[in-house]
Amino acid sequence: MRDGRGWSEEPDTRARIGLAAVAEPGDPVVAALALRYGWQQLWERLIADDGAVPEPPTGVSVDAVTSRMHRWRRRARGVSVSAILDHTEAVGARLVVPGEGDWPTQLDDLEGCRPYLLWLRSARDLRYSALRSVAVVGSRAASDYGRHVASELAYGLGERGWSILSGGAFGIDGAAHHAALVSAAAAPVASRSGGTIAVLPCGIDRSYPRAHERLFGRIAAAGTLLTELPPGAAPSRHGFLVRNRLIAALTPGVVVVEAGRRSGALSTVQHALRLNRLVMAVPGPVTSALSVGCHNLLREGQAVCVTDAAQVAEEVGPVLGQACPEAGSRVVSEEELGPLARRVLSGVPRRDRAVGPATIAMAAGCDLATVLRQLGLLAAAGYVERAAGGWRRSRDTAG
Amino acid sequence: MRDGRGWSEEPDTRARIGLAAVAEPGDPVVAALALRYGWQQLWERLIADDGAVPEPPTGVSVDAVTSRMHRWRRRARGVSVSAILDHTEAVGARLVVPGEGDWPTQLDDLEGCRPYLLWLRSARDLRYSALRSVAVVGSRAASDYGRHVASELAYGLGERGWSILSGGAFGIDGAAHHAALVSAAAAPVASRSGGTIAVLPCGIDRSYPRAHERLFGRIAAAGTLLTELPPGAAPSRHGFLVRNRLIAALTPGVVVVEAGRRSGALSTVQHALRLNRLVMAVPGPVTSALSVGCHNLLREGQAVCVTDAAQVAEEVGPVLGQACPEAGSRVVSEEELGPLARRVLSGVPRRDRAVGPATIAMAAGCDLATVLRQLGLLAAAGYVERAAGGWRRSRDTAG
């Protein structure tokens, strides 16, 4: 159920927002309590501020629940869910909630550590972009070599219709996003690349690092900016570490481009290995301390050696299997598309001409934001493609 | 049985020399014929020059035997085994023959392609040096990076008591030998490194390439120069390829430092894989064409990723197992030492003083060449060590 803001404001969603504001991200005690009492009741108990502590769920200690309830209550006194919702709308973000249509179900592999909900700035369908993505990760303090390789990989993967997924840091992250944006802009009309996805360790309205503010704006416009933290949340060391589990869970494959012996990128790798995601590493000169992490992964057999985008695509392609085939073929049948997607598709002309999103919105009887979002989904699913002048149906659906 | 020259001149040895001079190295038809008729009879039939062709051994065609006998007879007319023996002595080389004490039995893994015999210029015991060796191979047209890494590996392996085994080419081979010689010269008194071993694709008296003449002289003096071709034999393309099987067979492990997509070093790797030798590859920049061969080996899981000498030693050490333990422990019991080795050992003083090889020769009643050769064996086996002023028993045997 979506209301006027374009997302659900059911009591459960409001409770998830409240917990995202007071609890650590992905705390399994939150998940266990919500499973036992329901999100709404858990939140209501918290804001009752009566000092009562719910009976702990199986496998959770009384102490763990007591200390958390105490901490959450103290924080909850300053939290207004309505204000967070206003803030979310004001910064042009939207919510994605588990169980709803656009929730990336691959995050469910995190089980008890699953995010409570996500904040997005995006014109794309997150689920489909992330399904056909490769995470490109590595050191903040990357070398020229590392940035060069990250750019080449991201550009080449974009050309092959893959989205790039990364953090928002300097070094490898930034190089990968920049190249993915160039690749998306230069893509042929039939490209269905999901662009680039940045997972932030802070609120969707914060630019961390500051110098990437413009980059984040471009990613929000052409790709996806996402976080599990509410607007206004500042980055923290813990935030970076828990953020890395989202990168690993969202993608079928992680490539480490450059990583020192103790690089934070290796925490993403550890999450990816636990989640059975494919891990790849780019070799570098053995004389470079920034490649030691990559070489250790190769040496220990935890990562496959990759040297270019073609090899990455060759490795990740089979992992997706039928779940996300090569660009140009269908991800889901037309019957499986949601009603909104079908409605928007009905407004997209056949192959002989292309029209802009506003025209499609009029033809389909939807608002422009809905059209933009559904076009991303339809493109990722192989039904529509960009062309000079706007969008048209792709060859497969033209008949 | 050794005669005045210091090696066996039994009829079998003379026949092997003759066949080495007329047949391709490691021809399995030679092995099959020698197995059926004996070396002496095979050689006598050849030089009889009566046109008769022996009945082919099982699994060999009449055509294969006929064409070879014809070719070998034509060549044998210009061959004098006595002249080859004189030439061998004149260039300071000696012979090592299968079945004799100093034959490196690891070459028997080549089965029908085993060399007929070897020519050596060395003061070391080949068998023990090669048992505790690592082959360092790679491109002739190596980069500065590749030569640097080859030097670092060879030096570090020398420090750890490992011999280096390689060809004699420019690039990786040369860099590895040079560093191994420096490492051997700088080694602490207790070092038991076998120095460096160069396997030539030509006669032991030829310097190929010419510019490595001085290097080969230093290797002959401080390590081992060896070939399966008789003195005077010129290098040939085929010679390089069959030579590579000797490198693979002599060593427990091969490290590829730099190799282009079609580098000759990869033929050594293929031999090593067939012989179940450990294959290691050094990564490099993915932007370098000279590392493509290494990265392909890593990517296909045919090689273990190694980045320094410590990692190479860590990989190869366990492969040797009890056959060749860490420097400092015994390879064989004193009872298993040959009579000559025991005789030389009897001339080596206890730990409180060290003496030169000439003193040991007098004390043991042997000639100097025998002492030098047996000291290499005894050092590799953990019984003696170099010290200021010469040699002494190592700590383990001092009691």
mmCIF file of N, CA, C and O in Angstrom, chain A residues 145 148-149 282-287 295-296 298-299 304-308 310-312 314-315, chain B residues 145 148-149 282-287 295-296 298-299 304-308 310-312 314-315:
data_model
loop_
_atom_site.group_PDB
_atom_site.id
_atom_site.type_symbol
_atom_site.label_atom_id
_atom_site.label_comp_id
_atom_site.label_asym_id
_atom_site.label_seq_id
_atom_site.Cartn_x
_atom_site.Cartn_y
_atom_site.Cartn_z
ATOM 1 N N TYR A 145 47.601 3.109 -10.305
ATOM 2 C CA TYR A 145 47.317 1.804 -10.922
ATOM 3 C C TYR A 145 45.931 1.307 -10.516
ATOM 4 O O TYR A 145 45.125 0.914 -11.359
ATOM 5 N N HIS A 148 43.170 3.357 -12.049
ATOM 6 C CA HIS A 148 43.085 3.054 -13.483
ATOM 7 C C HIS A 148 42.331 1.736 -13.710
ATOM 8 O O HIS A 148 41.423 1.659 -14.544
ATOM 9 N N VAL A 149 42.717 0.709 -12.952
ATOM 10 C CA VAL A 149 42.087 -0.603 -13.138
ATOM 11 C C VAL A 149 40.605 -0.541 -12.752
ATOM 12 O O VAL A 149 39.746 -1.103 -13.446
ATOM 13 N N VAL A 282 41.903 -8.508 -8.205
ATOM 14 C CA VAL A 282 42.776 -8.061 -9.287
ATOM 15 C C VAL A 282 44.217 -8.097 -8.775
ATOM 16 O O VAL A 282 44.506 -7.491 -7.742
ATOM 17 N N PRO A 283 45.110 -8.807 -9.462
ATOM 18 C CA PRO A 283 46.501 -8.797 -9.016
ATOM 19 C C PRO A 283 47.154 -7.453 -9.324
ATOM 20 O O PRO A 283 46.625 -6.657 -10.095
ATOM 21 N N GLY A 284 48.285 -7.226 -8.728
ATOM 22 C CA GLY A 284 49.058 -6.013 -8.978
ATOM 23 C C GLY A 284 50.512 -6.326 -8.755
ATOM 24 O O GLY A 284 50.872 -7.485 -8.505
ATOM 25 N N PRO A 285 51.369 -5.306 -8.822
ATOM 26 C CA PRO A 285 52.793 -5.568 -8.594
ATOM 27 C C PRO A 285 53.002 -6.110 -7.179
ATOM 28 O O PRO A 285 52.389 -5.610 -6.234
ATOM 29 N N VAL A 286 53.859 -7.121 -7.029
ATOM 30 C CA VAL A 286 54.108 -7.662 -5.686
ATOM 31 C C VAL A 286 54.897 -6.662 -4.851
ATOM 32 O O VAL A 286 55.017 -6.810 -3.641
ATOM 33 N N THR A 287 55.411 -5.639 -5.511
ATOM 34 C CA THR A 287 56.151 -4.594 -4.820
ATOM 35 C C THR A 287 55.234 -3.529 -4.216
ATOM 36 O O THR A 287 55.686 -2.613 -3.560
ATOM 37 N N HIS A 295 46.504 -10.207 -3.171
ATOM 38 C CA HIS A 295 47.350 -11.396 -3.353
ATOM 39 C C HIS A 295 47.094 -12.439 -2.268
ATOM 40 O O HIS A 295 47.110 -13.637 -2.541
ATOM 41 N N ASN A 296 46.839 -11.976 -1.040
ATOM 42 C CA ASN A 296 46.519 -12.937 0.021
ATOM 43 C C ASN A 296 45.232 -13.687 -0.300
ATOM 44 O O ASN A 296 45.137 -14.894 -0.073
ATOM 45 N N LEU A 298 44.070 -14.341 -3.278
ATOM 46 C CA LEU A 298 44.371 -15.282 -4.362
ATOM 47 C C LEU A 298 45.132 -16.477 -3.819
ATOM 48 O O LEU A 298 44.842 -17.628 -4.139
ATOM 49 N N ARG A 299 46.119 -16.174 -2.968
ATOM 50 C CA ARG A 299 46.989 -17.218 -2.416
ATOM 51 C C ARG A 299 46.198 -18.212 -1.578
ATOM 52 O O ARG A 299 46.472 -19.404 -1.593
ATOM 53 N N VAL A 304 38.938 -15.458 -7.024
ATOM 54 C CA VAL A 304 39.347 -15.822 -8.375
ATOM 55 C C VAL A 304 40.158 -14.656 -8.942
ATOM 56 O O VAL A 304 39.816 -13.500 -8.711
ATOM 57 N N CYS A 305 41.204 -14.966 -9.692
ATOM 58 C CA CYS A 305 42.034 -13.925 -10.301
ATOM 59 C C CYS A 305 41.330 -13.361 -11.536
ATOM 60 O O CYS A 305 40.952 -14.111 -12.436
ATOM 61 N N VAL A 306 41.116 -12.046 -11.558
ATOM 62 C CA VAL A 306 40.527 -11.395 -12.749
ATOM 63 C C VAL A 306 41.393 -10.208 -13.142
ATOM 64 O O VAL A 306 41.940 -9.521 -12.281
ATOM 65 N N THR A 307 41.504 -9.996 -14.446
ATOM 66 C CA THR A 307 42.369 -8.905 -14.899
ATOM 67 C C THR A 307 41.646 -7.896 -15.784
ATOM 68 O O THR A 307 42.213 -6.862 -16.089
ATOM 69 N N ASP A 308 40.422 -8.204 -16.210
ATOM 70 C CA ASP A 308 39.680 -7.220 -16.995
ATOM 71 C C ASP A 308 38.175 -7.475 -16.889
ATOM 72 O O ASP A 308 37.739 -8.473 -16.302
ATOM 73 N N ALA A 310 35.975 -8.316 -19.083
ATOM 74 C CA ALA A 310 35.473 -9.522 -19.753
ATOM 75 C C ALA A 310 35.587 -10.730 -18.821
ATOM 76 O O ALA A 310 34.670 -11.554 -18.739
ATOM 77 N N GLN A 311 36.705 -10.817 -18.100
ATOM 78 C CA GLN A 311 36.884 -11.947 -17.184
ATOM 79 C C GLN A 311 35.906 -11.863 -16.010
ATOM 80 O O GLN A 311 35.372 -12.880 -15.567
ATOM 81 N N VAL A 312 35.648 -10.648 -15.523
ATOM 82 C CA VAL A 312 34.688 -10.494 -14.429
ATOM 83 C C VAL A 312 33.305 -10.942 -14.895
ATOM 84 O O VAL A 312 32.622 -11.725 -14.209
ATOM 85 N N GLU A 314 32.598 -12.939 -17.265
ATOM 86 C CA GLU A 314 32.635 -14.392 -17.492
ATOM 87 C C GLU A 314 32.466 -15.157 -16.182
ATOM 88 O O GLU A 314 31.847 -16.221 -16.152
ATOM 89 N N GLU A 315 33.001 -14.603 -15.100
ATOM 90 C CA GLU A 315 32.875 -15.262 -13.800
ATOM 91 C C GLU A 315 31.485 -15.081 -13.204
ATOM 92 O O GLU A 315 30.910 -16.009 -12.653
ATOM 93 N N TYR B 145 60.512 -4.835 -13.721
ATOM 94 C CA TYR B 145 59.747 -5.427 -12.616
ATOM 95 C C TYR B 145 60.057 -6.918 -12.496
ATOM 96 O O TYR B 145 60.378 -7.427 -11.413
ATOM 97 N N HIS B 148 63.568 -7.594 -11.307
ATOM 98 C CA HIS B 148 63.654 -7.247 -9.878
ATOM 99 C C HIS B 148 63.064 -8.372 -9.012
ATOM 100 O O HIS B 148 63.680 -8.816 -8.034
ATOM 101 N N VAL B 149 61.876 -8.845 -9.388
ATOM 102 C CA VAL B 149 61.214 -9.884 -8.595
ATOM 103 C C VAL B 149 62.016 -11.186 -8.643
ATOM 104 O O VAL B 149 62.198 -11.856 -7.617
ATOM 105 N N VAL B 282 53.973 -15.578 -10.007
ATOM 106 C CA VAL B 282 54.062 -14.259 -9.388
ATOM 107 C C VAL B 282 53.122 -13.324 -10.146
ATOM 108 O O VAL B 282 53.223 -13.210 -11.357
ATOM 109 N N PRO B 283 52.189 -12.668 -9.445
ATOM 110 C CA PRO B 283 51.321 -11.722 -10.143
ATOM 111 C C PRO B 283 52.096 -10.460 -10.511
ATOM 112 O O PRO B 283 53.195 -10.219 -10.005
ATOM 113 N N GLY B 284 51.506 -9.688 -11.379
ATOM 114 C CA GLY B 284 52.096 -8.414 -11.767
ATOM 115 C C GLY B 284 50.983 -7.476 -12.159
ATOM 116 O O GLY B 284 49.804 -7.815 -12.015
ATOM 117 N N PRO B 285 51.333 -6.290 -12.662
ATOM 118 C CA PRO B 285 50.276 -5.359 -13.066
ATOM 119 C C PRO B 285 49.426 -5.984 -14.183
ATOM 120 O O PRO B 285 49.976 -6.601 -15.086
ATOM 121 N N VAL B 286 48.104 -5.823 -14.099
ATOM 122 C CA VAL B 286 47.253 -6.387 -15.154
ATOM 123 C C VAL B 286 47.439 -5.609 -16.454
ATOM 124 O O VAL B 286 46.993 -6.044 -17.515
ATOM 125 N N THR B 287 48.100 -4.471 -16.372
ATOM 126 C CA THR B 287 48.381 -3.658 -17.546
ATOM 127 C C THR B 287 49.632 -4.140 -18.286
ATOM 128 O O THR B 287 49.972 -3.598 -19.329
ATOM 129 N N HIS B 295 48.982 -14.612 -14.862
ATOM 130 C CA HIS B 295 47.595 -14.415 -14.421
ATOM 131 C C HIS B 295 46.688 -15.516 -14.957
ATOM 132 O O HIS B 295 45.765 -15.958 -14.269
ATOM 133 N N ASN B 296 46.949 -15.975 -16.190
ATOM 134 C CA ASN B 296 46.142 -17.084 -16.712
ATOM 135 C C ASN B 296 46.331 -18.339 -15.861
ATOM 136 O O ASN B 296 45.360 -19.053 -15.580
ATOM 137 N N LEU B 298 47.075 -18.430 -12.697
ATOM 138 C CA LEU B 298 46.371 -18.208 -11.425
ATOM 139 C C LEU B 298 44.874 -18.364 -11.627
ATOM 140 O O LEU B 298 44.176 -18.998 -10.828
ATOM 141 N N ARG B 299 44.380 -17.756 -12.715
ATOM 142 C CA ARG B 299 42.950 -17.751 -12.992
ATOM 143 C C ARG B 299 42.423 -19.169 -13.198
ATOM 144 O O ARG B 299 41.323 -19.503 -12.773
ATOM 145 N N VAL B 304 49.815 -21.612 -7.809
ATOM 146 C CA VAL B 304 49.579 -20.934 -6.542
ATOM 147 C C VAL B 304 50.180 -19.534 -6.643
ATOM 148 O O VAL B 304 51.249 -19.361 -7.222
ATOM 149 N N CYS B 305 49.490 -18.547 -6.081
ATOM 150 C CA CYS B 305 49.983 -17.170 -6.097
ATOM 151 C C CYS B 305 51.087 -17.002 -5.052
ATOM 152 O O CYS B 305 50.875 -17.301 -3.878
ATOM 153 N N VAL B 306 52.262 -16.555 -5.484
ATOM 154 C CA VAL B 306 53.349 -16.269 -4.537
ATOM 155 C C VAL B 306 53.900 -14.882 -4.817
ATOM 156 O O VAL B 306 53.968 -14.448 -5.962
ATOM 157 N N THR B 307 54.278 -14.180 -3.745
ATOM 158 C CA THR B 307 54.764 -12.811 -3.926
ATOM 159 C C THR B 307 56.156 -12.582 -3.342
ATOM 160 O O THR B 307 56.738 -11.545 -3.585
ATOM 161 N N ASP B 308 56.676 -13.534 -2.572
ATOM 162 C CA ASP B 308 58.049 -13.379 -2.086
ATOM 163 C C ASP B 308 58.661 -14.743 -1.766
ATOM 164 O O ASP B 308 57.989 -15.774 -1.836
ATOM 165 N N ALA B 310 59.664 -16.038 1.003
ATOM 166 C CA ALA B 310 59.113 -16.744 2.167
ATOM 167 C C ALA B 310 57.896 -17.574 1.758
ATOM 168 O O ALA B 310 57.731 -18.718 2.196
ATOM 169 N N GLN B 311 57.046 -16.986 0.897
ATOM 170 C CA GLN B 311 55.858 -17.728 0.454
ATOM 171 C C GLN B 311 56.240 -18.916 -0.414
ATOM 172 O O GLN B 311 55.635 -19.989 -0.315
ATOM 173 N N VAL B 312 57.260 -18.745 -1.266
ATOM 174 C CA VAL B 312 57.703 -19.861 -2.106
ATOM 175 C C VAL B 312 58.216 -20.999 -1.221
ATOM 176 O O VAL B 312 57.835 -22.164 -1.390
ATOM 177 N N GLU B 314 57.482 -21.576 1.835
ATOM 178 C CA GLU B 314 56.338 -22.118 2.578
ATOM 179 C C GLU B 314 55.546 -23.125 1.716
ATOM 180 O O GLU B 314 55.042 -24.126 2.219
ATOM 181 N N GLU B 315 55.476 -22.852 0.416
ATOM 182 C CA GLU B 315 54.754 -23.763 -0.479
ATOM 183 C C GLU B 315 55.561 -25.017 -0.790
ATOM 184 O O GLU B 315 55.027 -26.117 -0.796
#
